CSV table of C-alpha atoms and ligand atoms in Angstrom, one decimal:
chain,number,residue,atom,x,y,z
A,301,MET,CA,-76.7,-163.4,-84.2
A,302,GLU,CA,-78.1,-161.5,-81.4
A,303,ASN,CA,-75.5,-161.1,-78.8
A,304,THR,CA,-76.0,-162.5,-75.3
A,305,LYS,CA,-73.5,-160.0,-74.0
A,306,LYS,CA,-74.9,-157.0,-72.1
A,307,MET,CA,-72.4,-154.4,-73.3
A,308,ARG,CA,-71.9,-153.5,-76.9
A,309,THR,CA,-68.5,-154.7,-78.1
A,310,TRP,CA,-66.3,-154.5,-81.2
A,311,LEU,CA,-68.0,-157.7,-82.2
A,312,ASP,CA,-71.5,-156.2,-82.4
A,313,ASP,CA,-70.1,-153.5,-84.7
A,314,LEU,CA,-69.5,-156.2,-87.3
A,315,ASN,CA,-73.3,-156.8,-87.4
A,316,LEU,CA,-73.0,-160.5,-88.1
A,317,ASP,CA,-75.9,-162.8,-88.3
A,318,HIS,CA,-73.7,-165.8,-87.4
A,319,PRO,CA,-70.8,-166.4,-85.0
A,320,LEU,CA,-67.5,-164.6,-85.8
A,321,VAL,CA,-65.2,-166.7,-88.0
A,322,ILE,CA,-61.5,-166.1,-88.2
A,323,ALA,CA,-59.8,-168.4,-90.7
A,324,GLY,CA,-56.6,-168.8,-92.7
A,325,PRO,CA,-53.4,-170.9,-92.5
A,326,CYS,CA,-51.4,-171.6,-89.3
A,327,SER,CA,-48.5,-169.9,-91.0
A,328,ALA,CA,-48.0,-167.6,-93.9
A,329,GLU,CA,-45.6,-169.7,-96.2
A,330,THR,CA,-45.4,-167.8,-99.5
A,331,GLU,CA,-47.2,-164.8,-101.0
A,332,GLU,CA,-49.0,-167.2,-103.4
A,333,GLN,CA,-50.1,-169.5,-100.7
A,334,VAL,CA,-51.5,-166.6,-98.6
A,335,LEU,CA,-53.4,-165.1,-101.5
A,336,LYS,CA,-54.7,-168.3,-102.8
A,337,ILE,CA,-56.2,-169.3,-99.4
A,338,ALA,CA,-57.6,-165.7,-99.0
A,339,HIS,CA,-59.3,-165.8,-102.3
A,340,GLU,CA,-60.9,-169.1,-101.5
A,341,LEU,CA,-62.2,-167.7,-98.2
A,342,LYS,CA,-63.4,-164.4,-99.7
A,343,ASP,CA,-67.1,-165.0,-100.1
A,344,THR,CA,-67.7,-167.1,-97.0
A,345,ASP,CA,-68.6,-166.4,-93.4
A,346,VAL,CA,-65.0,-165.4,-92.7
A,347,SER,CA,-64.6,-161.9,-91.3
A,348,TYR,CA,-60.9,-162.0,-90.4
A,349,PHE,CA,-58.2,-163.7,-92.4
A,350,ARG,CA,-55.5,-165.1,-90.1
A,351,ALA,CA,-51.9,-166.1,-90.8
A,352,GLY,CA,-49.0,-166.5,-88.4
A,353,ILE,CA,-45.9,-164.8,-89.5
A,354,TRP,CA,-43.8,-165.1,-86.3
A,355,LYS,CA,-44.3,-168.7,-85.2
A,356,PRO,CA,-43.6,-169.9,-81.7
A,357,ARG,CA,-42.3,-173.4,-82.2
A,358,THR,CA,-41.8,-175.9,-79.4
A,359,ARG,CA,-38.4,-177.0,-80.6
A,360,PRO,CA,-35.9,-174.9,-82.6
A,361,GLY,CA,-35.0,-175.8,-86.1
A,362,ASN,CA,-38.5,-176.0,-87.4
A,363,PHE,CA,-40.1,-173.3,-89.7
A,364,GLU,CA,-40.3,-170.2,-87.5
A,365,GLY,CA,-42.3,-168.0,-89.8
A,366,VAL,CA,-41.6,-165.6,-92.7
A,367,GLY,CA,-41.3,-162.6,-90.4
A,368,ALA,CA,-42.2,-159.0,-91.2
A,369,LEU,CA,-42.3,-159.8,-95.0
A,370,GLY,CA,-45.6,-161.5,-94.3
A,371,LEU,CA,-47.2,-158.2,-93.2
A,372,LYS,CA,-47.1,-157.0,-96.8
A,373,TRP,CA,-48.8,-160.2,-98.0
A,374,LEU,CA,-51.6,-159.6,-95.4
A,375,GLN,CA,-52.0,-156.0,-96.7
A,376,LYS,CA,-52.4,-157.5,-100.2
A,377,VAL,CA,-55.1,-159.8,-98.9
A,378,LYS,CA,-57.0,-156.8,-97.6
A,379,GLU,CA,-56.7,-154.9,-100.9
A,380,GLU,CA,-57.6,-157.9,-103.1
A,381,THR,CA,-60.4,-159.5,-101.0
A,382,GLY,CA,-61.7,-156.8,-98.7
A,383,MET,CA,-61.4,-159.2,-95.7
A,384,LYS,CA,-59.9,-157.9,-92.5
A,385,VAL,CA,-56.6,-159.5,-91.5
A,386,CYS,CA,-55.0,-160.6,-88.3
A,387,THR,CA,-51.8,-162.1,-86.9
A,388,GLU,CA,-50.1,-163.2,-83.7
A,389,VAL,CA,-47.8,-160.7,-81.9
A,390,ALA,CA,-45.3,-162.0,-79.3
A,391,ASN,CA,-43.2,-158.9,-78.4
A,392,ALA,CA,-43.1,-155.1,-78.6
A,393,ALA,CA,-41.3,-155.1,-82.0
A,394,HIS,CA,-44.1,-157.3,-83.5
A,395,VAL,CA,-46.8,-155.0,-82.2
A,396,LYS,CA,-45.0,-152.0,-83.6
A,397,LEU,CA,-44.7,-153.6,-87.1
A,398,ALA,CA,-48.2,-154.9,-87.1
A,399,LEU,CA,-49.7,-151.6,-86.2
A,400,GLU,CA,-47.5,-149.8,-88.8
A,401,HIS,CA,-48.9,-152.2,-91.4
A,402,ASP,CA,-52.5,-151.5,-90.3
A,403,ILE,CA,-53.2,-155.2,-89.4
A,404,ASP,CA,-56.8,-155.1,-88.3
A,405,LEU,CA,-56.7,-157.4,-85.2
A,406,LEU,CA,-53.9,-158.8,-83.2
A,407,TRP,CA,-53.8,-161.9,-81.1
A,408,ILE,CA,-51.5,-163.0,-78.3
A,409,GLY,CA,-50.5,-166.7,-78.3
A,410,ALA,CA,-50.7,-169.2,-75.5
A,411,ARG,CA,-47.0,-169.2,-75.0
A,412,SER,CA,-47.0,-165.5,-74.4
A,413,THR,CA,-50.0,-165.4,-72.0
A,414,VAL,CA,-48.0,-167.5,-69.6
A,415,SER,CA,-45.4,-164.7,-69.0
A,416,PRO,CA,-46.5,-161.6,-67.1
A,417,PHE,CA,-43.2,-159.9,-68.3
A,418,ILE,CA,-44.0,-160.4,-72.0
A,419,MET,CA,-47.6,-159.5,-71.5
A,420,GLN,CA,-46.6,-156.2,-69.9
A,421,GLU,CA,-44.2,-155.5,-72.7
A,422,ILE,CA,-46.9,-156.2,-75.3
A,423,ALA,CA,-49.5,-154.2,-73.3
A,424,ASP,CA,-47.1,-151.2,-73.2
A,425,ALA,CA,-46.6,-151.4,-77.0
A,426,LEU,CA,-50.3,-151.6,-77.6
A,427,GLN,CA,-51.1,-148.6,-75.5
A,428,GLY,CA,-54.4,-147.0,-76.6
A,429,THR,CA,-54.8,-148.8,-79.8
A,430,ASP,CA,-58.4,-149.2,-81.1
A,431,LYS,CA,-57.6,-152.5,-82.9
A,432,PRO,CA,-59.3,-155.5,-81.3
A,433,VAL,CA,-56.7,-157.6,-79.3
A,434,LEU,CA,-57.5,-161.2,-78.5
A,435,ILE,CA,-55.7,-163.0,-75.7
A,436,LYS,CA,-55.4,-166.8,-76.0
A,437,ASN,CA,-55.5,-168.8,-72.8
A,438,PRO,CA,-52.1,-169.7,-71.3
A,439,VAL,CA,-50.8,-173.2,-72.2
A,440,ASN,CA,-51.5,-174.3,-68.5
A,441,PRO,CA,-55.0,-174.4,-67.1
A,442,ASP,CA,-54.7,-171.3,-64.9
A,443,LEU,CA,-57.7,-169.0,-65.1
A,444,SER,CA,-56.0,-166.3,-63.0
A,445,LEU,CA,-53.0,-166.1,-65.4
A,446,TRP,CA,-55.4,-165.7,-68.3
A,447,LEU,CA,-57.4,-163.0,-66.6
A,448,GLY,CA,-54.2,-161.3,-65.4
A,449,GLY,CA,-52.9,-161.1,-69.0
A,450,ILE,CA,-56.2,-159.6,-70.1
A,451,GLU,CA,-56.1,-157.1,-67.3
A,452,ARG,CA,-52.6,-156.0,-68.4
A,453,ILE,CA,-53.8,-155.3,-71.9
A,454,TYR,CA,-57.0,-153.6,-70.7
A,455,SER,CA,-55.0,-151.4,-68.3
A,456,SER,CA,-53.0,-150.0,-71.1
A,457,GLY,CA,-56.1,-148.5,-72.7
A,458,VAL,CA,-57.0,-151.3,-75.2
A,459,LYS,CA,-60.8,-151.3,-75.1
A,460,ASN,CA,-61.5,-153.7,-77.8
A,461,ILE,CA,-60.6,-157.0,-76.2
A,462,GLY,CA,-61.5,-160.6,-76.7
A,463,ALA,CA,-60.3,-164.0,-75.5
A,464,ILE,CA,-59.5,-167.2,-77.4
A,465,HIS,CA,-59.9,-170.6,-75.8
A,466,ARG,CA,-57.3,-172.9,-77.4
A,467,GLY,CA,-57.2,-175.7,-74.8
A,468,PHE,CA,-54.4,-176.7,-72.3
A,469,SER,CA,-51.4,-178.9,-72.6
A,470,THR,CA,-51.2,-182.1,-70.5
A,471,TYR,CA,-48.4,-184.5,-69.7
A,472,GLU,CA,-50.8,-187.4,-70.2
A,473,LYS,CA,-51.7,-188.3,-73.8
A,474,THR,CA,-55.3,-187.6,-74.6
A,475,LYS,CA,-57.4,-187.6,-77.8
A,476,TYR,CA,-56.9,-183.9,-77.9
A,477,ARG,CA,-53.7,-182.0,-78.7
A,478,ASN,CA,-54.7,-179.5,-75.9
A,479,ILE,CA,-57.5,-180.6,-73.6
A,480,PRO,CA,-60.5,-178.2,-73.7
A,481,GLU,CA,-61.2,-178.1,-69.9
A,482,TRP,CA,-64.6,-176.6,-70.9
A,483,GLN,CA,-65.3,-175.8,-67.2
A,484,LEU,CA,-62.6,-173.1,-67.4
A,485,ALA,CA,-64.3,-171.5,-70.4
A,486,ILE,CA,-67.6,-171.6,-68.6
A,487,GLU,CA,-66.0,-170.0,-65.5
A,488,PHE,CA,-64.4,-167.4,-67.8
A,489,GLN,CA,-67.8,-166.4,-69.2
A,490,ASN,CA,-69.3,-166.2,-65.7
A,491,ARG,CA,-66.5,-163.9,-64.6
A,492,PHE,CA,-66.4,-161.7,-67.7
A,493,PRO,CA,-69.7,-162.0,-69.5
A,494,ASP,CA,-69.0,-159.0,-71.7
A,495,ILE,CA,-65.7,-160.1,-73.2
A,496,PRO,CA,-66.2,-161.9,-76.5
A,497,LEU,CA,-65.0,-165.4,-76.3
A,498,ILE,CA,-63.7,-167.2,-79.4
A,499,ASN,CA,-63.0,-170.9,-79.7
A,500,ASP,CA,-59.9,-172.3,-81.5
A,501,PRO,CA,-60.9,-176.0,-82.3
A,502,SER,CA,-57.7,-176.4,-84.4
A,503,HIS,CA,-55.3,-176.2,-81.5
A,504,ILE,CA,-57.6,-178.0,-79.2
A,505,THR,CA,-58.0,-181.0,-81.4
A,506,GLY,CA,-54.8,-181.2,-83.4
A,507,LYS,CA,-56.8,-183.3,-85.9
A,508,ARG,CA,-59.1,-182.0,-88.6
A,509,ASP,CA,-61.8,-184.7,-88.3
A,510,MET,CA,-62.4,-183.6,-84.7
A,511,VAL,CA,-62.8,-179.9,-85.5
A,512,PHE,CA,-66.6,-180.0,-86.2
A,513,ASP,CA,-67.6,-181.5,-82.8
A,514,VAL,CA,-65.5,-179.0,-80.8
A,515,CYS,CA,-67.0,-176.1,-82.8
A,516,GLN,CA,-70.5,-177.4,-82.0
A,517,THR,CA,-69.8,-177.8,-78.3
A,518,ALA,CA,-68.3,-174.2,-78.3
A,519,LEU,CA,-71.5,-172.8,-79.9
A,520,ASP,CA,-73.7,-174.7,-77.5
A,521,LEU,CA,-71.7,-173.2,-74.7
A,522,ASN,CA,-72.4,-169.7,-76.0
A,523,PHE,CA,-69.0,-168.9,-77.5
A,524,ASP,CA,-69.1,-165.8,-79.8
A,525,GLY,CA,-66.9,-167.1,-82.6
A,526,LEU,CA,-64.4,-169.6,-84.0
A,527,MET,CA,-60.8,-169.4,-85.2
A,528,ILE,CA,-60.2,-172.3,-87.6
A,529,GLU,CA,-56.9,-173.0,-89.3
A,530,THR,CA,-57.5,-173.3,-93.0
A,531,HIS,CA,-55.1,-174.3,-95.9
A,532,TYR,CA,-55.8,-175.4,-99.5
A,533,ASP,CA,-53.3,-178.2,-99.1
A,534,PRO,CA,-53.3,-179.0,-95.3
A,535,ASP,CA,-51.2,-182.1,-95.5
A,536,ASN,CA,-48.3,-180.2,-97.0
A,537,ALA,CA,-48.6,-177.2,-94.7
A,538,TRP,CA,-45.3,-176.0,-93.1
A,539,SER,CA,-46.8,-176.1,-89.6
A,540,ASP,CA,-49.8,-177.8,-87.9
A,541,ALA,CA,-50.5,-180.0,-91.0
A,542,ALA,CA,-52.8,-182.5,-89.3
A,543,GLN,CA,-55.3,-179.9,-87.9
A,544,GLN,CA,-55.9,-177.6,-90.8
A,545,VAL,CA,-59.1,-177.9,-92.9
A,546,THR,CA,-59.6,-176.9,-96.6
A,547,PRO,CA,-61.7,-173.8,-97.4
A,548,ALA,CA,-64.4,-176.1,-98.8
A,549,SER,CA,-64.5,-178.1,-95.5
A,550,LEU,CA,-64.7,-174.8,-93.6
A,551,VAL,CA,-67.8,-173.8,-95.6
A,552,GLN,CA,-69.3,-177.2,-94.9
A,553,ILE,CA,-68.6,-177.0,-91.2
A,554,MET,CA,-70.3,-173.6,-91.0
A,555,LYS,CA,-73.3,-175.0,-92.9
A,556,ASP,CA,-73.6,-178.1,-90.7
A,557,LEU,CA,-73.2,-176.3,-87.3
A,558,LYS,CA,-76.4,-175.7,-85.4
A,559,ILE,CA,-76.3,-172.0,-84.9
A,560,ARG,CA,-78.9,-170.5,-82.8
A,561,LYS,CA,-80.5,-167.2,-83.4
A,562,GLU,CA,-82.0,-165.9,-80.2
A,563,ASN,CA,-84.7,-163.9,-81.8
A,564,ASN,CA,-87.9,-165.4,-80.4
A,565,GLU,CA,-89.0,-166.8,-77.1
A,566,GLU,CA,-88.9,-170.4,-78.3
A,567,GLU,CA,-85.4,-170.0,-79.7
A,568,GLU,CA,-84.3,-168.4,-76.5
A,569,TYR,CA,-85.7,-171.2,-74.5
A,570,ASN,CA,-84.0,-173.8,-76.7
A,571,SER,CA,-80.8,-172.0,-76.6
A,572,ALA,CA,-80.8,-171.7,-72.8
A,573,LEU,CA,-81.6,-175.4,-72.6
A,574,ASP,CA,-78.9,-176.5,-75.0
A,575,ASN,CA,-76.4,-174.3,-73.1
A,576,LEU,CA,-77.2,-175.9,-69.8
A,577,ARG,CA,-77.2,-179.4,-71.3
A,578,ALA,CA,-73.8,-178.8,-72.8
A,579,GLN,CA,-72.6,-177.8,-69.3
A,580,ILE,CA,-74.1,-181.0,-67.9
A,581,ASP,CA,-72.3,-183.1,-70.6
A,582,VAL,CA,-69.0,-181.5,-69.6
A,583,ILE,CA,-69.5,-182.2,-65.9
A,584,ASP,CA,-70.7,-185.8,-66.5
A,585,ASN,CA,-67.6,-186.5,-68.5
A,586,GLN,CA,-65.5,-185.2,-65.5
A,587,VAL,CA,-67.5,-187.3,-63.1
A,588,ILE,CA,-66.8,-190.5,-65.1
A,589,GLY,CA,-63.2,-189.5,-65.5
A,590,LEU,CA,-62.8,-189.0,-61.7
A,591,ILE,CA,-64.6,-192.3,-60.8
A,592,GLY,CA,-62.3,-194.0,-63.3
A,593,LYS,CA,-59.3,-192.5,-61.5
A,594,ARG,CA,-60.7,-193.6,-58.1
A,595,MET,CA,-61.0,-197.2,-59.4
A,596,LYS,CA,-57.4,-197.1,-60.6
A,597,ALA,CA,-56.3,-196.1,-57.0
A,598,SER,CA,-58.5,-198.9,-55.8
A,599,ASP,CA,-56.8,-201.4,-58.1
A,600,SER,CA,-53.4,-200.4,-56.6
A,601,ILE,CA,-54.8,-200.9,-53.1
A,602,GLY,CA,-56.0,-204.3,-54.2
A,603,ALA,CA,-52.4,-205.1,-55.3
A,604,LEU,CA,-51.0,-204.0,-51.9
A,605,LYS,CA,-53.6,-206.0,-50.0
A,606,LYS,CA,-52.7,-209.0,-52.1
A,607,GLN,CA,-49.0,-208.7,-51.1
A,608,LYS,CA,-49.9,-208.4,-47.4
A,609,ASN,CA,-52.7,-211.0,-47.6
A,610,VAL,CA,-55.2,-208.5,-46.1
A,611,SER,CA,-59.0,-208.8,-46.7
A,612,VAL,CA,-60.7,-206.6,-49.2
A,613,LEU,CA,-63.5,-205.4,-47.0
A,614,GLN,CA,-62.4,-203.0,-44.2
A,615,SER,CA,-65.6,-201.9,-42.5
A,616,LYS,CA,-64.1,-199.3,-40.2
A,617,ARG,CA,-62.5,-197.3,-43.0
A,618,TRP,CA,-65.7,-197.6,-45.1
A,619,ASN,CA,-67.9,-196.2,-42.3
A,620,GLU,CA,-65.5,-193.3,-41.9
A,621,ILE,CA,-65.7,-192.5,-45.6
A,622,LEU,CA,-69.5,-192.6,-45.6
A,623,GLY,CA,-69.8,-190.3,-42.6
A,624,ARG,CA,-67.5,-187.8,-44.2
A,625,MET,CA,-69.2,-187.9,-47.5
A,626,VAL,CA,-72.7,-187.4,-46.0
A,627,LEU,CA,-71.4,-184.2,-44.4
A,628,GLU,CA,-69.7,-183.0,-47.6
A,629,GLY,CA,-72.9,-183.8,-49.5
A,630,GLN,CA,-74.9,-181.6,-47.1
A,631,GLU,CA,-72.7,-178.7,-48.0
A,632,HIS,CA,-73.5,-179.1,-51.6
A,633,GLY,CA,-77.2,-179.5,-51.1
A,634,LEU,CA,-77.2,-183.3,-51.6
A,635,SER,CA,-79.5,-185.6,-49.5
A,636,GLU,CA,-78.1,-188.2,-47.2
A,637,GLU,CA,-80.2,-190.8,-49.0
A,638,PHE,CA,-78.5,-190.0,-52.3
A,639,ILE,CA,-75.0,-189.9,-50.9
A,640,LEU,CA,-75.5,-193.3,-49.3
A,641,ARG,CA,-76.9,-194.9,-52.4
A,642,MET,CA,-74.2,-193.4,-54.6
A,643,PHE,CA,-71.3,-194.3,-52.4
A,644,LYS,CA,-72.6,-197.8,-51.9
A,645,ALA,CA,-72.5,-198.2,-55.7
A,646,VAL,CA,-69.0,-196.8,-55.9
A,647,HIS,CA,-67.9,-199.0,-53.0
A,648,GLN,CA,-69.3,-202.1,-54.7
A,649,GLU,CA,-67.5,-201.3,-57.9
A,650,SER,CA,-64.3,-200.7,-55.9
A,651,ILE,CA,-64.7,-204.1,-54.2
A,652,ASN,CA,-65.2,-205.8,-57.6
A,653,HIS,CA,-62.1,-204.2,-58.9
A,654,GLN,CA,-60.0,-205.2,-55.9
A,655,GLU,CA,-61.3,-208.8,-55.9
A,656,LYS,CA,-60.3,-209.0,-59.6
A,657,VAL,CA,-56.8,-207.9,-58.7
A,658,ILE,CA,-56.5,-210.2,-55.7
A,659,LYS,CA,-57.8,-213.3,-57.6
A,660,GLY,CA,-55.9,-212.3,-60.8
B,1224,PEP,C1,-51.5,-170.3,-83.7
B,1224,PEP,O1,-52.7,-169.8,-83.6
B,1224,PEP,O2,-51.1,-170.6,-84.8
B,1224,PEP,C2,-50.8,-170.6,-82.5
B,1224,PEP,C3,-49.5,-170.7,-82.5
B,1224,PEP,O3,-51.6,-170.9,-81.5
B,1224,PEP,P1,-51.3,-171.1,-79.9
B,1224,PEP,O4,-50.8,-169.9,-79.4
B,1224,PEP,O5,-52.7,-171.4,-79.4
B,1224,PEP,O6,-50.4,-172.3,-79.8
B,1225,MN,MN1,-51.1,-173.4,-85.6
């Protein structure tokens, strides 16, 4: 795939004609499990085989990874399949061991990116390595924290850098395990157009049947690659069982994804159009979500008015809102006519909601 990045990166050196694919189990469990999955992924689009050996678990008492022993299994994967291998590092000791065992690429997990202390420790241990290092977004939706982590790694002389978007945790239950907040990934690309950006649909969705859709959105938003957790027996995996796909499903996903090759004018036009449309879809979903929230607040006002026996329509307050929104709209290049029409519709919906509450 011709890269849209301006600078040449470690990713271009792979000379792929498709997005980068990193796949393998959430955790290395046994030597047999690691090798069996690796052999099933050998002749596919997968460039890097992944397996976590030090596992950051939310609660203690769960499987916490096989530890340094797993590095030997990854070396065996390399020897037997020719695939490159990668694992997560979460402190200086992990980095030292991974580099000693010639692991080809290291990634830093979401729970590490949140801590500037641990990022600095990892950065110091990585000093000057030419292995690619990928930094996952922090668990909380804080772009500066993500960029700060990347800066720490870059400042210690690591030139081959990439980022992984794995979604963000929320208190509210959603259909995602970690909500994508795509606008943050779009903002990331605007700020750092030359850093390869990989999507991790496994940790975003938490469910294997949602993985394909998230992959497609990521590619439409110009992501450079995918990291997909893969296991021959996902249901019996020792960690993240619900989200892993089989090697055969991974192959099918890659076959079904619309992957654009930007090698002629028509393709370039289509690709730019799809990218912008994907951005619009993300924003439209946010608009609907926000209007929904506004109506919930309105329902609560309805309940208060009912208690106090106050009328639904309060013209003074409404005229104030309209005036403020017309000015706000001007700042965003929106015409007065549009603002008035849009807010009248919003207001009408709000009144309908409140009346339902009051009569209910
Ligand atoms: C993982 O990749 O298995 C992992 C632990 O991911 P994250 O850091 O995104 O939770
Ligand atoms: Mn996992």
